[in-house]
mmCIF file of C-alpha atoms and ligand atoms in Angstrom:
data_model
loop_
_atom_site.group_PDB
_atom_site.id
_atom_site.type_symbol
_atom_site.label_atom_id
_atom_site.label_comp_id
_atom_site.label_asym_id
_atom_site.label_seq_id
_atom_site.Cartn_x
_atom_site.Cartn_y
_atom_site.Cartn_z
ATOM 1 C CA MET A 1 124.701 101.919 83.691
ATOM 2 C CA LYS A 2 125.520 102.588 87.749
ATOM 3 C CA VAL A 3 122.715 100.792 89.641
ATOM 4 C CA GLY A 4 121.720 101.429 93.341
ATOM 5 C CA PHE A 5 120.310 98.315 95.149
ATOM 6 C CA ILE A 6 118.576 98.692 98.730
ATOM 7 C CA GLY A 7 117.119 95.607 100.587
ATOM 8 C CA LEU A 8 118.974 92.683 100.387
ATOM 9 C CA GLY A 9 116.556 90.207 101.936
ATOM 10 C CA ILE A 10 115.880 86.828 100.792
ATOM 11 C CA MET A 11 114.818 88.405 97.222
ATOM 12 C CA GLY A 12 116.843 91.706 97.164
ATOM 13 C CA ARG A 13 120.433 89.458 97.881
ATOM 14 C CA PRO A 14 119.777 86.963 94.823
ATOM 15 C CA MET A 15 118.581 89.964 92.429
ATOM 16 C CA ALA A 16 121.336 91.987 93.039
ATOM 17 C CA LYS A 17 124.116 89.209 92.636
ATOM 18 C CA ASN A 18 122.512 88.247 88.807
ATOM 19 C CA LEU A 19 122.783 92.384 88.208
ATOM 20 C CA ILE A 20 126.620 92.311 89.117
ATOM 21 C CA LYS A 21 126.871 89.083 87.186
ATOM 22 C CA ALA A 22 125.604 90.550 84.269
ATOM 23 C CA GLY A 23 128.074 92.955 84.212
ATOM 24 C CA TYR A 24 126.126 96.104 85.897
ATOM 25 C CA GLU A 25 128.030 98.306 88.504
ATOM 26 C CA LEU A 26 126.361 97.995 92.027
ATOM 27 C CA VAL A 27 125.992 100.482 94.721
ATOM 28 C CA VAL A 28 124.400 98.693 98.023
ATOM 29 C CA PHE A 29 122.701 99.319 101.252
ATOM 30 C CA ASP A 30 120.691 97.674 103.893
ATOM 31 C CA LEU A 31 120.058 98.209 107.838
ATOM 32 C CA ASN A 32 121.842 94.763 107.798
ATOM 33 C CA LYS A 33 124.969 95.802 107.535
ATOM 34 C CA GLU A 34 125.970 91.990 107.057
ATOM 35 C CA ALA A 35 124.242 91.575 103.341
ATOM 36 C CA VAL A 36 126.302 94.931 102.287
ATOM 37 C CA GLU A 37 128.958 92.962 103.382
ATOM 38 C CA ASP A 38 128.251 89.765 101.762
ATOM 39 C CA LEU A 39 127.550 91.992 98.029
ATOM 40 C CA ALA A 40 130.468 93.739 98.689
ATOM 41 C CA SER A 41 132.553 90.377 98.743
ATOM 42 C CA CYS A 42 130.939 89.859 95.215
ATOM 43 C CA GLY A 43 131.837 93.494 93.530
ATOM 44 C CA ALA A 44 129.379 95.671 94.083
ATOM 45 C CA ALA A 45 130.252 99.122 96.038
ATOM 46 C CA ALA A 46 128.769 99.216 99.986
ATOM 47 C CA ALA A 47 127.078 102.553 101.128
ATOM 48 C CA GLU A 48 126.294 103.735 104.486
ATOM 49 C CA SER A 49 123.015 104.728 103.663
ATOM 50 C CA SER A 50 120.154 105.301 100.588
ATOM 51 C CA LYS A 51 121.205 108.574 100.448
ATOM 52 C CA GLU A 52 125.107 107.954 99.306
ATOM 53 C CA VAL A 53 123.425 105.126 97.114
ATOM 54 C CA ALA A 54 121.547 107.860 95.526
ATOM 55 C CA SER A 55 124.492 110.296 95.226
ATOM 56 C CA GLN A 56 126.750 107.815 92.588
ATOM 57 C CA VAL A 57 124.178 106.105 90.553
ATOM 58 C CA ASP A 58 121.717 106.510 87.621
ATOM 59 C CA VAL A 59 118.939 104.524 89.080
ATOM 60 C CA VAL A 60 117.812 103.077 92.805
ATOM 61 C CA ILE A 61 115.927 99.510 92.793
ATOM 62 C CA THR A 62 114.092 98.862 96.299
ATOM 63 C CA MET A 63 113.552 95.689 98.043
ATOM 64 C CA VAL A 64 112.276 96.132 101.343
ATOM 65 C CA PRO A 65 109.138 94.780 102.914
ATOM 66 C CA ASN A 66 106.431 97.353 102.426
ATOM 67 C CA SER A 67 105.288 100.960 101.955
ATOM 68 C CA PRO A 68 107.052 102.220 105.330
ATOM 69 C CA HIS A 69 110.066 100.845 104.292
ATOM 70 C CA VAL A 70 110.043 101.953 100.694
ATOM 71 C CA ARG A 71 109.188 106.070 102.427
ATOM 72 C CA ALA A 72 112.176 105.585 105.089
ATOM 73 C CA ALA A 73 114.898 104.549 102.505
ATOM 74 C CA VAL A 74 113.347 106.808 99.499
ATOM 75 C CA LEU A 75 111.746 109.681 101.434
ATOM 76 C CA GLY A 76 112.970 109.444 104.994
ATOM 77 C CA GLU A 77 116.524 110.962 106.721
ATOM 78 C CA ASN A 78 119.436 110.054 104.757
ATOM 79 C CA GLY A 79 116.973 108.353 102.371
ATOM 80 C CA VAL A 80 117.125 108.720 97.936
ATOM 81 C CA ALA A 81 115.594 112.323 98.089
ATOM 82 C CA GLU A 82 118.404 113.728 99.904
ATOM 83 C CA GLY A 83 121.130 112.122 97.548
ATOM 84 C CA ALA A 84 119.300 112.062 94.408
ATOM 85 C CA LYS A 85 121.622 113.547 90.835
ATOM 86 C CA PRO A 86 118.995 115.049 88.482
ATOM 87 C CA GLY A 87 117.050 112.889 86.556
ATOM 88 C CA LEU A 88 117.600 109.869 88.712
ATOM 89 C CA VAL A 89 114.954 107.019 88.612
ATOM 90 C CA VAL A 90 113.237 104.667 91.614
ATOM 91 C CA ILE A 91 112.010 101.220 90.683
ATOM 92 C CA ASP A 92 110.960 99.663 93.912
ATOM 93 C CA MET A 93 110.613 96.208 93.459
ATOM 94 C CA SER A 94 108.713 95.433 96.585
ATOM 95 C CA SER A 95 105.239 94.605 97.093
ATOM 96 C CA ILE A 96 102.985 97.345 97.910
ATOM 97 C CA ASP A 97 99.955 99.087 98.253
ATOM 98 C CA PRO A 98 99.274 100.871 95.121
ATOM 99 C CA THR A 99 97.929 103.855 96.373
ATOM 100 C CA GLU A 100 100.821 104.360 98.619
ATOM 101 C CA SER A 101 103.005 103.751 95.181
ATOM 102 C CA LYS A 102 101.383 106.658 94.138
ATOM 103 C CA ALA A 103 101.525 108.752 96.876
ATOM 104 C CA ILE A 104 105.149 108.261 96.921
ATOM 105 C CA GLY A 105 105.798 108.809 92.940
ATOM 106 C CA ALA A 106 104.301 112.344 93.518
ATOM 107 C CA GLU A 107 106.307 113.139 96.674
ATOM 108 C CA LEU A 108 109.245 112.095 94.275
ATOM 109 C CA ALA A 109 108.302 113.815 91.556
ATOM 110 C CA LYS A 110 108.605 117.170 93.061
ATOM 111 C CA LYS A 111 112.218 116.805 93.674
ATOM 112 C CA GLY A 112 112.429 115.763 90.083
ATOM 113 C CA ILE A 113 112.831 112.336 90.614
ATOM 114 C CA GLU A 114 110.468 109.539 88.439
ATOM 115 C CA MET A 115 109.054 106.080 90.014
ATOM 116 C CA MET A 116 107.883 102.865 88.903
ATOM 117 C CA ASP A 117 106.075 99.777 90.423
ATOM 118 C CA CYS A 118 107.749 96.794 89.700
ATOM 119 C CA PRO A 119 106.813 94.273 91.825
ATOM 120 C CA VAL A 120 107.342 90.394 91.584
ATOM 121 C CA SER A 121 106.108 86.629 91.432
ATOM 122 C CA GLY A 122 108.249 83.508 91.808
ATOM 123 C CA GLY A 123 109.531 83.673 95.180
ATOM 124 C CA GLU A 124 113.561 83.173 96.498
ATOM 125 C CA PRO A 125 113.950 80.245 94.061
ATOM 126 C CA LYS A 126 113.532 82.539 91.050
ATOM 127 C CA ALA A 127 114.887 85.570 92.623
ATOM 128 C CA ILE A 128 118.441 82.872 92.183
ATOM 129 C CA ASP A 129 117.364 81.858 88.462
ATOM 130 C CA GLY A 130 116.875 85.080 87.656
ATOM 131 C CA THR A 131 113.479 83.824 85.577
ATOM 132 C CA LEU A 132 111.264 86.027 88.147
ATOM 133 C CA SER A 133 108.232 87.658 86.731
ATOM 134 C CA VAL A 134 107.973 91.461 86.689
ATOM 135 C CA MET A 135 104.904 93.671 86.718
ATOM 136 C CA CYS A 136 105.651 97.126 86.127
ATOM 137 C CA GLY A 137 103.798 100.487 86.328
ATOM 138 C CA GLY A 138 104.996 104.047 85.513
ATOM 139 C CA LYS A 139 105.937 105.719 82.211
ATOM 140 C CA LYS A 140 105.807 103.416 79.131
ATOM 141 C CA GLU A 141 109.019 105.404 78.250
ATOM 142 C CA LEU A 142 110.908 104.427 81.345
ATOM 143 C CA PHE A 143 109.567 101.028 81.082
ATOM 144 C CA ASP A 144 111.177 100.738 77.420
ATOM 145 C CA ARG A 145 114.668 102.474 79.163
ATOM 146 C CA PHE A 146 114.728 99.843 81.835
ATOM 147 C CA TYR A 147 113.408 96.654 79.951
ATOM 148 C CA ASP A 148 116.744 95.404 80.148
ATOM 149 C CA MET A 149 118.115 95.771 83.212
ATOM 150 C CA LEU A 150 114.854 94.391 84.631
ATOM 151 C CA MET A 151 114.775 91.253 82.184
ATOM 152 C CA VAL A 152 119.002 90.113 83.730
ATOM 153 C CA MET A 153 116.121 89.326 87.122
ATOM 154 C CA ALA A 154 113.246 88.040 85.057
ATOM 155 C CA GLY A 155 112.073 85.388 82.963
ATOM 156 C CA SER A 156 108.957 87.765 81.735
ATOM 157 C CA VAL A 157 108.860 91.673 82.502
ATOM 158 C CA VAL A 158 104.996 93.083 81.929
ATOM 159 C CA TYR A 159 103.975 96.855 81.378
ATOM 160 C CA VAL A 160 100.823 96.805 82.550
ATOM 161 C CA GLY A 161 99.902 100.940 82.661
ATOM 162 C CA GLU A 162 100.366 103.923 84.909
ATOM 163 C CA LEU A 163 102.476 104.496 88.410
ATOM 164 C CA GLY A 164 101.006 102.001 90.398
ATOM 165 C CA SER A 165 99.578 99.082 88.097
ATOM 166 C CA GLY A 166 102.353 96.500 89.115
ATOM 167 C CA ASN A 167 101.292 96.690 92.166
ATOM 168 C CA VAL A 168 97.585 96.117 91.260
ATOM 169 C CA ALA A 169 98.650 93.084 89.276
ATOM 170 C CA LYS A 170 101.217 91.640 92.102
ATOM 171 C CA LEU A 171 97.679 92.524 94.349
ATOM 172 C CA ALA A 172 95.963 90.441 92.162
ATOM 173 C CA ASN A 173 98.521 87.574 92.017
ATOM 174 C CA GLN A 174 98.037 87.680 96.135
ATOM 175 C CA MET A 175 94.469 87.233 96.207
ATOM 176 C CA VAL A 176 94.358 84.572 93.578
ATOM 177 C CA VAL A 177 97.434 82.641 95.462
ATOM 178 C CA ALA A 178 95.494 82.485 98.977
ATOM 179 C CA ILE A 179 91.920 81.798 97.771
ATOM 180 C CA ASN A 180 93.189 78.865 95.459
ATOM 181 C CA ILE A 181 95.548 77.533 98.406
ATOM 182 C CA ALA A 182 92.489 77.813 100.485
ATOM 183 C CA ALA A 183 90.225 75.718 97.667
ATOM 184 C CA VAL A 184 92.754 73.041 97.943
ATOM 185 C CA SER A 185 92.918 72.643 101.365
ATOM 186 C CA GLU A 186 89.453 72.561 101.981
ATOM 187 C CA ALA A 187 88.940 69.830 99.101
ATOM 188 C CA LEU A 188 91.805 67.879 100.289
ATOM 189 C CA THR A 189 90.694 68.246 103.921
ATOM 190 C CA PHE A 190 86.854 66.644 102.351
ATOM 191 C CA ALA A 191 88.722 64.179 100.712
ATOM 192 C CA LYS A 192 90.343 62.707 103.880
ATOM 193 C CA LYS A 193 87.201 62.832 105.618
ATOM 194 C CA ALA A 194 85.041 61.354 103.596
ATOM 195 C CA GLY A 195 87.608 58.344 103.232
ATOM 196 C CA THR A 196 89.875 58.675 101.091
ATOM 197 C CA ASP A 197 93.161 59.322 100.381
ATOM 198 C CA PRO A 198 93.975 62.836 99.829
ATOM 199 C CA GLU A 199 96.897 61.813 97.619
ATOM 200 C CA LEU A 200 95.317 59.760 95.441
ATOM 201 C CA VAL A 201 92.382 62.357 94.864
ATOM 202 C CA TYR A 202 95.212 65.384 94.395
ATOM 203 C CA GLN A 203 96.685 62.815 91.474
ATOM 204 C CA ALA A 204 93.356 62.235 90.127
ATOM 205 C CA ILE A 205 92.252 65.586 89.552
ATOM 206 C CA ARG A 206 95.551 67.519 88.884
ATOM 207 C CA GLY A 207 95.291 66.738 85.258
ATOM 208 C CA GLY A 208 92.011 68.107 84.531
ATOM 209 C CA LEU A 209 90.330 72.224 85.402
ATOM 210 C CA ALA A 210 90.882 71.905 88.906
ATOM 211 C CA GLY A 211 94.873 71.700 88.720
ATOM 212 C CA SER A 212 96.807 74.631 88.817
ATOM 213 C CA THR A 213 100.377 75.621 89.145
ATOM 214 C CA VAL A 214 99.092 76.575 93.057
ATOM 215 C CA MET A 215 97.693 73.002 93.534
ATOM 216 C CA ASP A 216 100.900 71.289 92.227
ATOM 217 C CA ALA A 217 102.952 73.718 94.355
ATOM 218 C CA LYS A 218 101.064 73.615 97.398
ATOM 219 C CA ALA A 219 99.960 70.232 97.597
ATOM 220 C CA PRO A 220 102.656 67.954 97.779
ATOM 221 C CA MET A 221 103.891 70.511 100.646
ATOM 222 C CA MET A 222 100.816 70.072 102.596
ATOM 223 C CA LEU A 223 100.582 65.872 102.283
ATOM 224 C CA ASP A 224 104.226 66.082 103.774
ATOM 225 C CA GLY A 225 103.323 68.330 106.237
ATOM 226 C CA ASN A 226 106.309 70.684 105.194
ATOM 227 C CA TYR A 227 105.787 73.852 105.761
ATOM 228 C CA LYS A 228 109.245 75.843 105.643
ATOM 229 C CA PRO A 229 109.168 78.988 103.676
ATOM 230 C CA GLY A 230 108.897 79.802 100.244
ATOM 231 C CA PHE A 231 106.590 82.584 101.358
ATOM 232 C CA ARG A 232 105.645 83.301 104.935
ATOM 233 C CA ILE A 233 101.951 83.984 106.103
ATOM 234 C CA GLU A 234 102.977 87.190 107.257
ATOM 235 C CA LEU A 235 103.965 88.596 104.217
ATOM 236 C CA HIS A 236 101.081 86.879 102.541
ATOM 237 C CA ILE A 237 98.801 89.291 105.827
ATOM 238 C CA LYS A 238 100.643 92.073 104.678
ATOM 239 C CA ASP A 239 99.960 91.661 100.813
ATOM 240 C CA LEU A 240 95.877 90.898 101.621
ATOM 241 C CA ASN A 241 95.910 93.999 103.908
ATOM 242 C CA ASN A 242 97.037 96.208 100.984
ATOM 243 C CA ALA A 243 94.579 94.257 98.779
ATOM 244 C CA LEU A 244 91.790 95.285 100.714
ATOM 245 C CA ASN A 245 92.911 98.958 101.408
ATOM 246 C CA ALA A 246 93.141 99.554 97.950
ATOM 247 C CA ALA A 247 90.087 97.260 96.764
ATOM 248 C CA HIS A 248 87.973 99.262 100.054
ATOM 249 C CA ALA A 249 89.137 102.681 98.743
ATOM 250 C CA ILE A 250 87.461 102.067 95.217
ATOM 251 C CA SER A 251 84.592 100.224 96.475
ATOM 252 C CA ALA A 252 85.834 96.814 94.489
ATOM 253 C CA PRO A 253 84.050 94.337 97.205
ATOM 254 C CA SER A 254 86.590 90.975 97.787
ATOM 255 C CA PRO A 255 84.889 88.801 99.409
ATOM 256 C CA LEU A 256 86.719 85.950 99.170
ATOM 257 C CA THR A 257 89.995 87.895 100.488
ATOM 258 C CA ALA A 258 88.560 89.082 103.313
ATOM 259 C CA GLN A 259 87.815 85.808 104.387
ATOM 260 C CA LEU A 260 91.647 84.382 103.565
ATOM 261 C CA MET A 261 92.616 87.236 105.596
ATOM 262 C CA GLU A 262 90.516 86.113 108.611
ATOM 263 C CA ILE A 263 92.039 82.221 107.632
ATOM 264 C CA MET A 264 95.179 84.186 108.265
ATOM 265 C CA GLN A 265 94.951 85.891 111.564
ATOM 266 C CA PHE A 266 93.843 82.240 112.732
ATOM 267 C CA LEU A 267 97.358 80.488 111.829
ATOM 268 C CA ARG A 268 99.083 84.040 112.947
ATOM 269 C CA ALA A 269 97.155 83.215 116.206
ATOM 270 C CA GLU A 270 98.203 80.022 116.414
ATOM 271 C CA GLY A 271 101.630 80.692 115.666
ATOM 272 C CA CYS A 272 101.896 80.023 112.604
ATOM 273 C CA ASP A 273 102.939 83.464 110.671
ATOM 274 C CA LYS A 274 106.739 82.454 109.637
ATOM 275 C CA ASP A 275 105.014 79.346 108.012
ATOM 276 C CA ASP A 276 105.098 78.998 104.245
ATOM 277 C CA HIS A 277 101.749 80.221 102.775
ATOM 278 C CA SER A 278 100.498 76.404 102.308
ATOM 279 C CA ALA A 279 100.062 76.422 106.538
ATOM 280 C CA ILE A 280 96.507 77.448 105.424
ATOM 281 C CA VAL A 281 95.738 73.510 105.499
ATOM 282 C CA LYS A 282 96.009 73.750 109.197
ATOM 283 C CA TYR A 283 93.170 76.032 109.517
ATOM 284 C CA TYR A 284 91.181 73.193 108.077
ATOM 285 C CA GLU A 285 92.160 69.980 109.915
ATOM 286 C CA LYS A 286 91.556 72.330 113.186
ATOM 287 C CA ILE A 287 87.837 72.792 112.069
ATOM 288 C CA SER A 288 87.364 69.226 110.471
ATOM 289 C CA GLY A 289 89.585 67.315 113.266
ATOM 290 C CA THR A 290 91.748 65.837 110.883
ATOM 291 C CA SER A 291 94.947 65.665 109.374
ATOM 292 C CA ILE A 292 96.006 65.217 105.695
ATOM 293 C CA VAL A 293 99.740 64.850 106.200
ATOM 294 C CA LYS A 294 100.795 61.423 104.842
HETATM 295 P P1 NAD B 301 113.131 90.297 103.596
HETATM 296 O O1 NAD B 301 112.521 90.808 104.953
HETATM 297 O O2 NAD B 301 113.790 89.073 103.366
HETATM 298 O O3 NAD B 301 114.009 91.424 103.111
HETATM 299 C C1 NAD B 301 113.826 92.771 103.473
HETATM 300 C C2 NAD B 301 115.192 93.750 103.536
HETATM 301 O O4 NAD B 301 115.001 94.921 103.281
HETATM 302 C C3 NAD B 301 115.823 93.150 104.959
HETATM 303 O O5 NAD B 301 117.194 93.141 104.623
HETATM 304 C C4 NAD B 301 116.163 95.064 105.402
HETATM 305 O O6 NAD B 301 117.740 95.209 106.015
HETATM 306 C C5 NAD B 301 115.738 95.829 104.194
HETATM 307 N N1 NAD B 301 114.843 96.960 104.465
HETATM 308 C C6 NAD B 301 114.176 97.330 105.680
HETATM 309 N N2 NAD B 301 113.854 98.441 105.538
HETATM 310 C C7 NAD B 301 115.188 99.202 105.064
HETATM 311 C C8 NAD B 301 115.334 100.803 105.144
HETATM 312 N N3 NAD B 301 114.412 101.321 105.308
HETATM 313 N N4 NAD B 301 116.572 100.681 104.632
HETATM 314 C C9 NAD B 301 117.322 99.692 103.629
HETATM 315 N N5 NAD B 301 117.235 98.161 103.940
HETATM 316 C C10 NAD B 301 116.280 97.743 104.707
HETATM 317 O O7 NAD B 301 111.748 90.552 102.603
HETATM 318 P P2 NAD B 301 111.955 90.057 101.152
HETATM 319 O O8 NAD B 301 111.126 88.361 101.405
HETATM 320 O O9 NAD B 301 113.490 89.773 100.229
HETATM 321 O O10 NAD B 301 110.333 90.515 100.154
HETATM 322 C C11 NAD B 301 110.749 91.834 99.898
HETATM 323 C C12 NAD B 301 109.528 91.925 99.448
HETATM 324 O O11 NAD B 301 109.421 91.437 97.895
HETATM 325 C C13 NAD B 301 108.729 91.958 100.001
HETATM 326 O O12 NAD B 301 107.595 93.655 99.560
HETATM 327 C C14 NAD B 301 107.640 91.328 100.033
HETATM 328 O O13 NAD B 301 106.698 91.063 99.450
HETATM 329 C C15 NAD B 301 107.930 90.472 98.101
HETATM 330 N N6 NAD B 301 108.221 89.467 97.462
HETATM 331 C C16 NAD B 301 108.760 88.275 98.365
HETATM 332 C C17 NAD B 301 108.452 87.018 98.096
HETATM 333 C C18 NAD B 301 109.100 86.037 98.789
HETATM 334 O O14 NAD B 301 108.736 84.733 98.308
HETATM 335 N N7 NAD B 301 109.914 86.238 99.883
HETATM 336 C C19 NAD B 301 107.772 86.946 96.653
HETATM 337 C C20 NAD B 301 107.498 87.099 95.523
HETATM 338 C C21 NAD B 301 107.488 89.169 96.569
#
């Protein structure tokens, strides 16, 4: 199977490399020429546009920041739709608003192109290891057809439902993660102000009901004052914006997500938008006038 890959950033680059390692023939494009050259040196064919990618392959994967970028790559000038052969399938693995996944899918369908939304969680380390969690929306028949290819990049690939469902799952994930990081931040800042050692409090509670993957990943970073991304605040703002838009469209009140959005606006105003999302703790440190860094 010949695979097109558009969007070779932090995530797309290692994902594409894993497909090459597994024996897939790749045709790649990114607005960043250096990324395309890097993939070409690993054996991919370099294209000059998304249109040129689409004209040579059976399936196109997109891994770009947000829905305007997906639209530009697939429906824009020199985009996938202009070059697509009959029967082409687009698998968008970017994290975008599910309403947009459906809208883009409907426009592609008019041109005879099918689409799945298959966003991922796990970040750069898991993209490199090929152990991402992939959540899939679209026709079940497409899921079955591309399951093995997706598993090359993943530790788990789960079918969630119709087109858009993958991004509903991804936004649910992003809501839980943001709220969980805030809960850890609030608790450890409280512990510090109460005169205890936040690191010992973390060690005392991590094995109980309060423990979580988020706590184990982020509390050590907070205690070290290490905010190297990881997952940048600016991308989490993008996800919470998509989550709130999608939630408001269906009257699903999401008060905690809205509160986290405002905390992240504070962090952006403070110039922390390139920090890892563990920097949510900086908001708590500021409002409580303390620091939990060891
Ligand atoms: P990134 O900014 O590092 O990479 C995006 C790439 O897309 C860039 O190389 C850019 O040049 C390219 N691009 C943008 N518009 C394009 C277009 N029209 N045509 C061709 N190329 C185009 O972003 P990333 O961190 O790789 O994230 C990609 C997606 O994965 C986002 O939706 C993000 O939310 C999601 N995601 C990221 C992480 C993470 O930890 N970084 C984890 C899970 C999911």
